[in-house]
mmCIF file of N, CA and C in Angstrom:
data_model
loop_
_atom_site.group_PDB
_atom_site.id
_atom_site.type_symbol
_atom_site.label_atom_id
_atom_site.label_comp_id
_atom_site.label_asym_id
_atom_site.label_seq_id
_atom_site.Cartn_x
_atom_site.Cartn_y
_atom_site.Cartn_z
ATOM 1 N N UNK A 1 71.959 155.276 76.011
ATOM 2 C CA UNK A 1 72.129 155.921 74.727
ATOM 3 C C UNK A 1 73.112 155.098 73.895
ATOM 4 N N UNK A 2 73.229 155.400 72.621
ATOM 5 C CA UNK A 2 74.069 154.570 71.747
ATOM 6 C C UNK A 2 75.509 154.415 72.221
ATOM 7 N N UNK A 3 76.091 155.429 72.830
ATOM 8 C CA UNK A 3 77.467 155.314 73.324
ATOM 9 C C UNK A 3 77.587 154.273 74.431
ATOM 10 N N UNK A 4 76.643 154.292 75.356
ATOM 11 C CA UNK A 4 76.654 153.294 76.429
ATOM 12 C C UNK A 4 76.387 151.902 75.879
ATOM 13 N N UNK A 5 75.444 151.798 74.942
ATOM 14 C CA UNK A 5 75.134 150.501 74.343
ATOM 15 C C UNK A 5 76.336 149.971 73.566
ATOM 16 N N UNK A 6 77.096 150.853 72.961
ATOM 17 C CA UNK A 6 78.301 150.450 72.252
ATOM 18 C C UNK A 6 79.292 149.783 73.202
ATOM 19 N N UNK A 7 79.462 150.381 74.377
ATOM 20 C CA UNK A 7 80.380 149.800 75.365
ATOM 21 C C UNK A 7 79.878 148.447 75.873
ATOM 22 N N UNK A 8 78.565 148.300 75.988
ATOM 23 C CA UNK A 8 77.996 147.049 76.486
ATOM 24 C C UNK A 8 78.041 145.920 75.452
ATOM 25 N N UNK A 9 77.893 146.275 74.175
ATOM 26 C CA UNK A 9 77.762 145.248 73.137
ATOM 27 C C UNK A 9 78.996 145.060 72.279
ATOM 28 N N UNK A 10 79.860 146.061 72.236
ATOM 29 C CA UNK A 10 80.999 146.002 71.325
ATOM 30 C C UNK A 10 80.649 146.437 69.914
ATOM 31 N N UNK A 11 79.392 146.794 69.689
ATOM 32 C CA UNK A 11 78.971 147.319 68.387
ATOM 33 C C UNK A 11 79.349 148.792 68.293
ATOM 34 N N UNK A 12 79.521 149.280 67.088
ATOM 35 C CA UNK A 12 79.815 150.698 66.912
ATOM 36 C C UNK A 12 78.542 151.525 67.099
ATOM 37 N N UNK A 13 78.716 152.791 67.438
ATOM 38 C CA UNK A 13 77.571 153.690 67.558
ATOM 39 C C UNK A 13 76.820 153.740 66.236
ATOM 40 N N UNK A 14 77.532 153.713 65.128
ATOM 41 C CA UNK A 14 76.899 153.738 63.804
ATOM 42 C C UNK A 14 76.001 152.515 63.607
ATOM 43 N N UNK A 15 76.475 151.341 64.027
ATOM 44 C CA UNK A 15 75.657 150.128 63.909
ATOM 45 C C UNK A 15 74.405 150.222 64.775
ATOM 46 N N UNK A 16 74.555 150.777 65.960
ATOM 47 C CA UNK A 16 73.431 150.890 66.886
ATOM 48 C C UNK A 16 72.400 151.876 66.365
ATOM 49 N N UNK A 17 72.853 153.031 65.895
ATOM 50 C CA UNK A 17 71.899 154.035 65.419
ATOM 51 C C UNK A 17 71.242 153.616 64.107
ATOM 52 N N UNK A 18 71.868 152.708 63.371
ATOM 53 C CA UNK A 18 71.267 152.211 62.131
ATOM 54 C C UNK A 18 70.089 151.272 62.411
ATOM 55 N N UNK A 19 70.134 150.545 63.529
ATOM 56 C CA UNK A 19 69.082 149.572 63.861
ATOM 57 C C UNK A 19 68.842 149.511 65.366
ATOM 58 N N UNK A 20 68.412 150.609 65.975
ATOM 59 C CA UNK A 20 68.288 150.620 67.434
ATOM 60 C C UNK A 20 67.285 149.594 67.969
ATOM 61 N N UNK A 21 66.194 149.400 67.265
ATOM 62 C CA UNK A 21 65.199 148.453 67.757
ATOM 63 C C UNK A 21 65.758 147.035 67.750
ATOM 64 N N UNK A 22 66.414 146.645 66.683
ATOM 65 C CA UNK A 22 66.997 145.304 66.598
ATOM 66 C C UNK A 22 68.061 145.114 67.665
ATOM 67 N N UNK A 23 68.921 146.102 67.838
ATOM 68 C CA UNK A 23 69.993 146.013 68.837
ATOM 69 C C UNK A 23 69.403 145.858 70.242
ATOM 70 N N UNK A 24 68.410 146.685 70.569
ATOM 71 C CA UNK A 24 67.798 146.617 71.902
ATOM 72 C C UNK A 24 67.102 145.270 72.116
ATOM 73 N N UNK A 25 66.373 144.810 71.115
ATOM 74 C CA UNK A 25 65.681 143.526 71.239
ATOM 75 C C UNK A 25 66.677 142.376 71.402
ATOM 76 N N UNK A 26 67.727 142.375 70.604
ATOM 77 C CA UNK A 26 68.753 141.328 70.715
ATOM 78 C C UNK A 26 69.396 141.338 72.099
ATOM 79 N N UNK A 27 69.686 142.532 72.613
ATOM 80 C CA UNK A 27 70.307 142.653 73.940
ATOM 81 C C UNK A 27 69.375 142.093 75.010
ATOM 82 N N UNK A 28 68.091 142.459 74.943
ATOM 83 C CA UNK A 28 67.124 141.979 75.928
ATOM 84 C C UNK A 28 66.976 140.466 75.879
ATOM 85 N N UNK A 29 66.910 139.917 74.677
ATOM 86 C CA UNK A 29 66.788 138.458 74.545
ATOM 87 C C UNK A 29 68.026 137.755 75.083
ATOM 88 N N UNK A 30 69.186 138.284 74.766
ATOM 89 C CA UNK A 30 70.432 137.635 75.178
ATOM 90 C C UNK A 30 70.604 137.608 76.693
ATOM 91 N N UNK A 31 70.245 138.712 77.356
ATOM 92 C CA UNK A 31 70.492 138.823 78.787
ATOM 93 C C UNK A 31 69.240 138.691 79.658
ATOM 94 N N UNK A 32 68.065 138.554 79.046
ATOM 95 C CA UNK A 32 66.840 138.401 79.817
ATOM 96 C C UNK A 32 66.479 139.632 80.628
ATOM 97 N N UNK A 33 66.670 140.807 80.019
ATOM 98 C CA UNK A 33 66.427 142.073 80.712
ATOM 99 C C UNK A 33 65.494 142.959 79.899
ATOM 100 N N UNK A 34 64.996 143.983 80.543
ATOM 101 C CA UNK A 34 64.285 145.046 79.840
ATOM 102 C C UNK A 34 65.318 146.100 79.485
ATOM 103 N N UNK A 35 65.309 146.534 78.233
ATOM 104 C CA UNK A 35 66.276 147.503 77.735
ATOM 105 C C UNK A 35 65.576 148.803 77.375
ATOM 106 N N UNK A 36 66.173 149.905 77.789
ATOM 107 C CA UNK A 36 65.760 151.241 77.364
ATOM 108 C C UNK A 36 66.950 151.815 76.610
ATOM 109 N N UNK A 37 66.801 151.966 75.302
ATOM 110 C CA UNK A 37 67.858 152.535 74.463
ATOM 111 C C UNK A 37 67.425 153.933 74.067
ATOM 112 N N UNK A 38 68.015 154.927 74.763
ATOM 113 C CA UNK A 38 67.621 156.318 74.558
ATOM 114 C C UNK A 38 68.132 156.834 73.224
ATOM 115 N N UNK A 39 67.358 157.728 72.649
ATOM 116 C CA UNK A 39 67.725 158.380 71.409
ATOM 117 C C UNK A 39 66.583 159.286 70.981
ATOM 118 N N UNK A 40 66.649 159.812 69.753
ATOM 119 C CA UNK A 40 65.555 160.644 69.244
ATOM 120 C C UNK A 40 64.242 159.871 69.353
ATOM 121 N N UNK A 41 64.271 158.601 69.013
ATOM 122 C CA UNK A 41 63.196 157.662 69.302
ATOM 123 C C UNK A 41 63.763 156.685 70.315
ATOM 124 N N UNK A 42 63.186 156.601 71.487
ATOM 125 C CA UNK A 42 63.683 155.721 72.534
ATOM 126 C C UNK A 42 62.993 154.370 72.427
ATOM 127 N N UNK A 43 63.794 153.315 72.404
ATOM 128 C CA UNK A 43 63.283 151.953 72.285
ATOM 129 C C UNK A 43 63.227 151.333 73.673
ATOM 130 N N UNK A 44 62.075 150.742 73.992
ATOM 131 C CA UNK A 44 61.876 150.048 75.252
ATOM 132 C C UNK A 44 61.442 148.631 74.896
ATOM 133 N N UNK A 45 62.178 147.612 75.383
ATOM 134 C CA UNK A 45 61.835 146.244 75.009
ATOM 135 C C UNK A 45 62.265 145.250 76.074
ATOM 136 N N UNK A 46 61.528 144.157 76.135
ATOM 137 C CA UNK A 46 61.946 143.017 76.949
ATOM 138 C C UNK A 46 62.355 141.855 76.044
ATOM 139 N N UNK A 47 62.465 142.134 74.754
ATOM 140 C CA UNK A 47 62.827 141.115 73.782
ATOM 141 C C UNK A 47 61.626 140.442 73.152
ATOM 142 N N UNK A 48 60.467 140.577 73.781
ATOM 143 C CA UNK A 48 59.215 140.019 73.243
ATOM 144 C C UNK A 48 58.276 141.136 72.814
ATOM 145 N N UNK A 49 58.172 142.139 73.657
ATOM 146 C CA UNK A 49 57.317 143.301 73.409
ATOM 147 C C UNK A 49 58.202 144.528 73.300
ATOM 148 N N UNK A 50 57.914 145.353 72.308
ATOM 149 C CA UNK A 50 58.740 146.538 72.058
ATOM 150 C C UNK A 50 57.857 147.760 71.898
ATOM 151 N N UNK A 51 58.296 148.843 72.511
ATOM 152 C CA UNK A 51 57.630 150.136 72.388
ATOM 153 C C UNK A 51 58.659 151.150 71.920
ATOM 154 N N UNK A 52 58.190 152.147 71.185
ATOM 155 C CA UNK A 52 59.050 153.241 70.760
ATOM 156 C C UNK A 52 58.390 154.541 71.197
ATOM 157 N N UNK A 53 59.151 155.367 71.895
ATOM 158 C CA UNK A 53 58.630 156.645 72.376
ATOM 159 C C UNK A 53 59.302 157.787 71.629
ATOM 160 N N UNK A 54 58.492 158.727 71.223
ATOM 161 C CA UNK A 54 59.001 159.936 70.575
ATOM 162 C C UNK A 54 58.896 161.150 71.495
ATOM 163 N N UNK A 55 58.491 160.910 72.740
ATOM 164 C CA UNK A 55 58.408 162.002 73.719
ATOM 165 C C UNK A 55 59.821 162.465 74.057
ATOM 166 N N UNK A 56 59.962 163.723 74.331
ATOM 167 C CA UNK A 56 61.268 164.281 74.676
ATOM 168 C C UNK A 56 61.811 165.144 73.561
ATOM 169 N N UNK A 57 62.971 165.742 73.792
ATOM 170 C CA UNK A 57 63.533 166.693 72.843
ATOM 171 C C UNK A 57 65.041 166.802 73.057
ATOM 172 N N UNK A 58 65.752 167.422 72.119
ATOM 173 C CA UNK A 58 67.210 167.519 72.220
ATOM 174 C C UNK A 58 67.728 168.255 73.449
ATOM 175 N N UNK A 59 66.917 169.100 74.058
ATOM 176 C CA UNK A 59 67.339 169.805 75.266
ATOM 177 C C UNK A 59 67.606 168.858 76.434
ATOM 178 N N UNK A 60 67.098 167.649 76.336
ATOM 179 C CA UNK A 60 67.268 166.672 77.403
ATOM 180 C C UNK A 60 68.579 165.897 77.265
ATOM 181 N N UNK A 61 69.316 166.125 76.187
ATOM 182 C CA UNK A 61 70.580 165.415 75.958
ATOM 183 C C UNK A 61 71.692 166.083 76.746
ATOM 184 N N UNK A 62 71.596 165.944 78.056
ATOM 185 C CA UNK A 62 72.564 166.562 78.943
ATOM 186 C C UNK A 62 72.818 165.645 80.133
ATOM 187 N N UNK A 63 73.993 165.756 80.700
ATOM 188 C CA UNK A 63 74.354 164.920 81.843
ATOM 189 C C UNK A 63 73.335 165.016 82.958
ATOM 190 N N UNK A 64 72.916 163.890 83.456
ATOM 191 C CA UNK A 64 71.948 163.839 84.547
ATOM 192 C C UNK A 64 70.547 163.513 84.101
ATOM 193 N N UNK A 65 70.264 163.693 82.820
ATOM 194 C CA UNK A 65 68.918 163.400 82.327
ATOM 195 C C UNK A 65 68.587 161.922 82.478
ATOM 196 N N UNK A 66 69.546 161.061 82.203
ATOM 197 C CA UNK A 66 69.329 159.626 82.366
ATOM 198 C C UNK A 66 69.119 159.233 83.816
ATOM 199 N N UNK A 67 69.727 159.968 84.727
ATOM 200 C CA UNK A 67 69.521 159.715 86.158
ATOM 201 C C UNK A 67 68.084 160.026 86.553
ATOM 202 N N UNK A 68 67.532 161.095 85.991
ATOM 203 C CA UNK A 68 66.138 161.429 86.259
ATOM 204 C C UNK A 68 65.239 160.318 85.713
ATOM 205 N N UNK A 69 65.530 159.867 84.501
ATOM 206 C CA UNK A 69 64.755 158.770 83.906
ATOM 207 C C UNK A 69 64.830 157.523 84.794
ATOM 208 N N UNK A 70 66.022 157.182 85.258
ATOM 209 C CA UNK A 70 66.176 156.010 86.115
ATOM 210 C C UNK A 70 65.353 156.156 87.398
ATOM 211 N N UNK A 71 65.293 157.364 87.934
ATOM 212 C CA UNK A 71 64.500 157.605 89.133
ATOM 213 C C UNK A 71 63.014 157.430 88.887
ATOM 214 N N UNK A 72 62.540 157.903 87.748
ATOM 215 C CA UNK A 72 61.125 157.745 87.412
ATOM 216 C C UNK A 72 60.804 156.260 87.251
ATOM 217 N N UNK A 73 61.647 155.543 86.518
ATOM 218 C CA UNK A 73 61.416 154.103 86.320
ATOM 219 C C UNK A 73 61.489 153.374 87.658
ATOM 220 N N UNK A 74 62.467 153.699 88.481
ATOM 221 C CA UNK A 74 62.582 153.074 89.793
ATOM 222 C C UNK A 74 61.361 153.303 90.658
ATOM 223 N N UNK A 75 60.821 154.501 90.612
ATOM 224 C CA UNK A 75 59.614 154.814 91.368
ATOM 225 C C UNK A 75 58.452 153.937 90.922
ATOM 226 N N UNK A 76 58.317 153.762 89.618
ATOM 227 C CA UNK A 76 57.221 152.935 89.100
ATOM 228 C C UNK A 76 57.421 151.461 89.463
ATOM 229 N N UNK A 77 58.657 151.006 89.447
ATOM 230 C CA UNK A 77 58.936 149.627 89.881
ATOM 231 C C UNK A 77 58.511 149.433 91.337
ATOM 232 N N UNK A 78 58.817 150.418 92.175
ATOM 233 C CA UNK A 78 58.460 150.333 93.591
ATOM 234 C C UNK A 78 56.953 150.366 93.817
ATOM 235 N N UNK A 79 56.233 150.880 92.835
ATOM 236 C CA UNK A 79 54.779 150.922 92.933
ATOM 237 C C UNK A 79 54.140 149.638 92.406
ATOM 238 N N UNK A 80 54.963 148.690 91.957
ATOM 239 C CA UNK A 80 54.437 147.392 91.552
ATOM 240 C C UNK A 80 54.319 147.160 90.054
ATOM 241 N N UNK A 81 54.745 148.110 89.253
ATOM 242 C CA UNK A 81 54.712 147.902 87.805
ATOM 243 C C UNK A 81 55.800 146.904 87.405
ATOM 244 N N UNK A 82 55.545 146.145 86.349
ATOM 245 C CA UNK A 82 56.561 145.234 85.828
ATOM 246 C C UNK A 82 57.707 146.056 85.239
ATOM 247 N N UNK A 83 58.881 145.450 85.055
ATOM 248 C CA UNK A 83 59.982 146.204 84.451
ATOM 249 C C UNK A 83 59.631 146.810 83.089
ATOM 250 N N UNK A 84 58.911 146.087 82.254
ATOM 251 C CA UNK A 84 58.543 146.631 80.944
ATOM 252 C C UNK A 84 57.548 147.776 81.089
ATOM 253 N N UNK A 85 56.541 147.599 81.924
ATOM 254 C CA UNK A 85 55.554 148.668 82.141
ATOM 255 C C UNK A 85 56.221 149.903 82.738
ATOM 256 N N UNK A 86 57.047 149.698 83.755
ATOM 257 C CA UNK A 86 57.716 150.824 84.412
ATOM 258 C C UNK A 86 58.617 151.562 83.428
ATOM 259 N N UNK A 87 59.308 150.813 82.592
ATOM 260 C CA UNK A 87 60.215 151.440 81.625
ATOM 261 C C UNK A 87 59.452 152.213 80.559
ATOM 262 N N UNK A 88 58.413 151.605 80.001
ATOM 263 C CA UNK A 88 57.639 152.282 78.956
ATOM 264 C C UNK A 88 56.937 153.522 79.505
ATOM 265 N N UNK A 89 56.303 153.381 80.646
ATOM 266 C CA UNK A 89 55.632 154.536 81.252
ATOM 267 C C UNK A 89 56.644 155.582 81.697
ATOM 268 N N UNK A 90 57.746 155.137 82.276
ATOM 269 C CA UNK A 90 58.773 156.064 82.741
ATOM 270 C C UNK A 90 59.368 156.887 81.616
ATOM 271 N N UNK A 91 59.640 156.240 80.481
ATOM 272 C CA UNK A 91 60.176 156.963 79.325
ATOM 273 C C UNK A 91 59.169 158.010 78.850
ATOM 274 N N UNK A 92 57.891 157.630 78.794
ATOM 275 C CA UNK A 92 56.865 158.579 78.359
ATOM 276 C C UNK A 92 56.739 159.750 79.342
ATOM 277 N N UNK A 93 56.682 159.455 80.625
ATOM 278 C CA UNK A 93 56.548 160.503 81.645
ATOM 279 C C UNK A 93 57.751 161.445 81.596
ATOM 280 N N UNK A 94 58.933 160.883 81.557
ATOM 281 C CA UNK A 94 60.169 161.668 81.514
ATOM 282 C C UNK A 94 60.219 162.541 80.268
ATOM 283 N N UNK A 95 59.941 161.959 79.114
ATOM 284 C CA UNK A 95 59.989 162.712 77.865
ATOM 285 C C UNK A 95 58.946 163.805 77.811
ATOM 286 N N UNK A 96 57.764 163.513 78.307
ATOM 287 C CA UNK A 96 56.694 164.516 78.306
ATOM 288 C C UNK A 96 57.024 165.653 79.263
ATOM 289 N N UNK A 97 57.602 165.339 80.415
ATOM 290 C CA UNK A 97 58.042 166.393 81.335
ATOM 291 C C UNK A 97 59.107 167.255 80.664
ATOM 292 N N UNK A 98 59.995 166.627 79.901
ATOM 293 C CA UNK A 98 61.000 167.377 79.149
ATOM 294 C C UNK A 98 60.378 168.286 78.106
ATOM 295 N N UNK A 99 59.310 167.818 77.496
ATOM 296 C CA UNK A 99 58.614 168.657 76.516
ATOM 297 C C UNK A 99 57.943 169.849 77.190
ATOM 298 N N UNK A 100 57.387 169.635 78.375
ATOM 299 C CA UNK A 100 56.839 170.760 79.144
ATOM 300 C C UNK A 100 57.947 171.744 79.521
ATOM 301 N N UNK A 101 59.093 171.233 79.922
ATOM 302 C CA UNK A 101 60.217 172.112 80.273
ATOM 303 C C UNK A 101 60.660 172.932 79.070
ATOM 304 N N UNK A 102 60.666 172.312 77.895
ATOM 305 C CA UNK A 102 61.034 173.056 76.681
ATOM 306 C C UNK A 102 60.040 174.184 76.430
ATOM 307 N N UNK A 103 58.748 173.906 76.608
ATOM 308 C CA UNK A 103 57.735 174.951 76.420
ATOM 309 C C UNK A 103 57.986 176.121 77.365
ATOM 310 N N UNK A 104 58.374 175.814 78.600
ATOM 311 C CA UNK A 104 58.573 176.852 79.620
ATOM 312 C C UNK A 104 59.891 177.602 79.449
ATOM 313 N N UNK A 105 60.957 176.868 79.097
ATOM 314 C CA UNK A 105 62.304 177.432 79.184
ATOM 315 C C UNK A 105 63.107 177.423 77.894
ATOM 316 N N UNK A 106 62.674 176.657 76.910
ATOM 317 C CA UNK A 106 63.470 176.462 75.705
ATOM 318 C C UNK A 106 64.431 175.302 75.886
ATOM 319 N N UNK A 107 65.048 174.870 74.792
ATOM 320 C CA UNK A 107 65.930 173.704 74.826
ATOM 321 C C UNK A 107 67.371 174.025 75.204
ATOM 322 N N UNK A 108 67.819 175.218 74.900
ATOM 323 C CA UNK A 108 69.243 175.520 74.927
ATOM 324 C C UNK A 108 69.903 175.304 76.281
ATOM 325 N N UNK A 109 69.275 175.741 77.343
ATOM 326 C CA UNK A 109 69.924 175.644 78.654
ATOM 327 C C UNK A 109 69.147 174.756 79.623
ATOM 328 N N UNK A 110 68.358 173.828 79.070
ATOM 329 C CA UNK A 110 67.552 172.955 79.915
ATOM 330 C C UNK A 110 68.453 172.080 80.792
ATOM 331 N N UNK A 111 68.050 171.946 82.038
ATOM 332 C CA UNK A 111 68.765 171.113 83.002
ATOM 333 C C UNK A 111 67.872 169.946 83.433
ATOM 334 N N UNK A 112 68.466 168.871 83.916
ATOM 335 C CA UNK A 112 67.646 167.773 84.430
ATOM 336 C C UNK A 112 66.679 168.222 85.525
ATOM 337 N N UNK A 113 67.094 169.171 86.339
ATOM 338 C CA UNK A 113 66.204 169.663 87.390
ATOM 339 C C UNK A 113 64.964 170.342 86.810
ATOM 340 N N UNK A 114 65.084 170.908 85.609
ATOM 341 C CA UNK A 114 63.920 171.505 84.952
ATOM 342 C C UNK A 114 62.909 170.429 84.577
ATOM 343 N N UNK A 115 63.406 169.270 84.161
ATOM 344 C CA UNK A 115 62.524 168.146 83.843
ATOM 345 C C UNK A 115 61.822 167.683 85.121
ATOM 346 N N UNK A 116 62.566 167.561 86.199
ATOM 347 C CA UNK A 116 61.974 167.174 87.484
ATOM 348 C C UNK A 116 60.877 168.159 87.875
ATOM 349 N N UNK A 117 61.157 169.447 87.692
ATOM 350 C CA UNK A 117 60.190 170.480 88.069
ATOM 351 C C UNK A 117 58.910 170.412 87.248
ATOM 352 N N UNK A 118 58.948 169.752 86.100
ATOM 353 C CA UNK A 118 57.771 169.659 85.232
ATOM 354 C C UNK A 118 57.053 168.314 85.322
ATOM 355 N N UNK A 119 57.537 167.402 86.157
ATOM 356 C CA UNK A 119 56.870 166.104 86.281
ATOM 357 C C UNK A 119 55.413 166.255 86.710
ATOM 358 N N UNK A 120 55.145 167.183 87.597
ATOM 359 C CA UNK A 120 53.774 167.346 88.075
ATOM 360 C C UNK A 120 52.825 167.672 86.927
ATOM 361 N N UNK A 121 53.320 168.368 85.901
ATOM 362 C CA UNK A 121 52.467 168.746 84.773
ATOM 363 C C UNK A 121 51.988 167.523 84.003
ATOM 364 N N UNK A 122 52.827 166.501 83.942
ATOM 365 C CA UNK A 122 52.444 165.270 83.240
ATOM 366 C C UNK A 122 51.278 164.620 83.958
ATOM 367 N N UNK A 123 51.372 164.523 85.267
ATOM 368 C CA UNK A 123 50.311 163.889 86.050
ATOM 369 C C UNK A 123 49.051 164.744 86.081
ATOM 370 N N UNK A 124 49.217 166.069 86.139
ATOM 371 C CA UNK A 124 48.064 166.959 86.093
ATOM 372 C C UNK A 124 47.330 166.821 84.762
ATOM 373 N N UNK A 125 48.088 166.754 83.654
ATOM 374 C CA UNK A 125 47.483 166.590 82.328
ATOM 375 C C UNK A 125 46.743 165.253 82.229
ATOM 376 N N UNK A 126 47.299 164.206 82.830
ATOM 377 C CA UNK A 126 46.675 162.881 82.791
ATOM 378 C C UNK A 126 45.341 162.874 83.534
ATOM 379 N N UNK A 127 45.215 163.724 84.530
ATOM 380 C CA UNK A 127 43.971 163.786 85.309
ATOM 381 C C UNK A 127 42.866 164.531 84.577
ATOM 382 N N UNK A 128 43.223 165.311 83.574
ATOM 383 C CA UNK A 128 42.204 166.123 82.858
ATOM 384 C C UNK A 128 41.329 165.285 81.964
#
């Protein structure tokens, strides 16, 4: 998220939120990594290819949500997806599960475990 990216880059949160795609792309190019910059629109980039995901909702802005995202991405990496593919798919899966959790429970008291509990719905929907 912008606060973490601020600590990594030395840029202010205001600078990051003003140009998240540029910041993420520059970071990826500089360090040769895939970057996931979480926000209302999450930017996923390897510095050459960039995706923006709008999946997810404000109820997911809680401690532990990023850990769930990291677990989803890690799982996809272990299944043989490239870092960019795993990150882009992981962000979509995580955000969509969060949207299912919002439908079931609302945003106000959503927990990361609620997102985990809704992961199956994403895969079930994909099979339809």
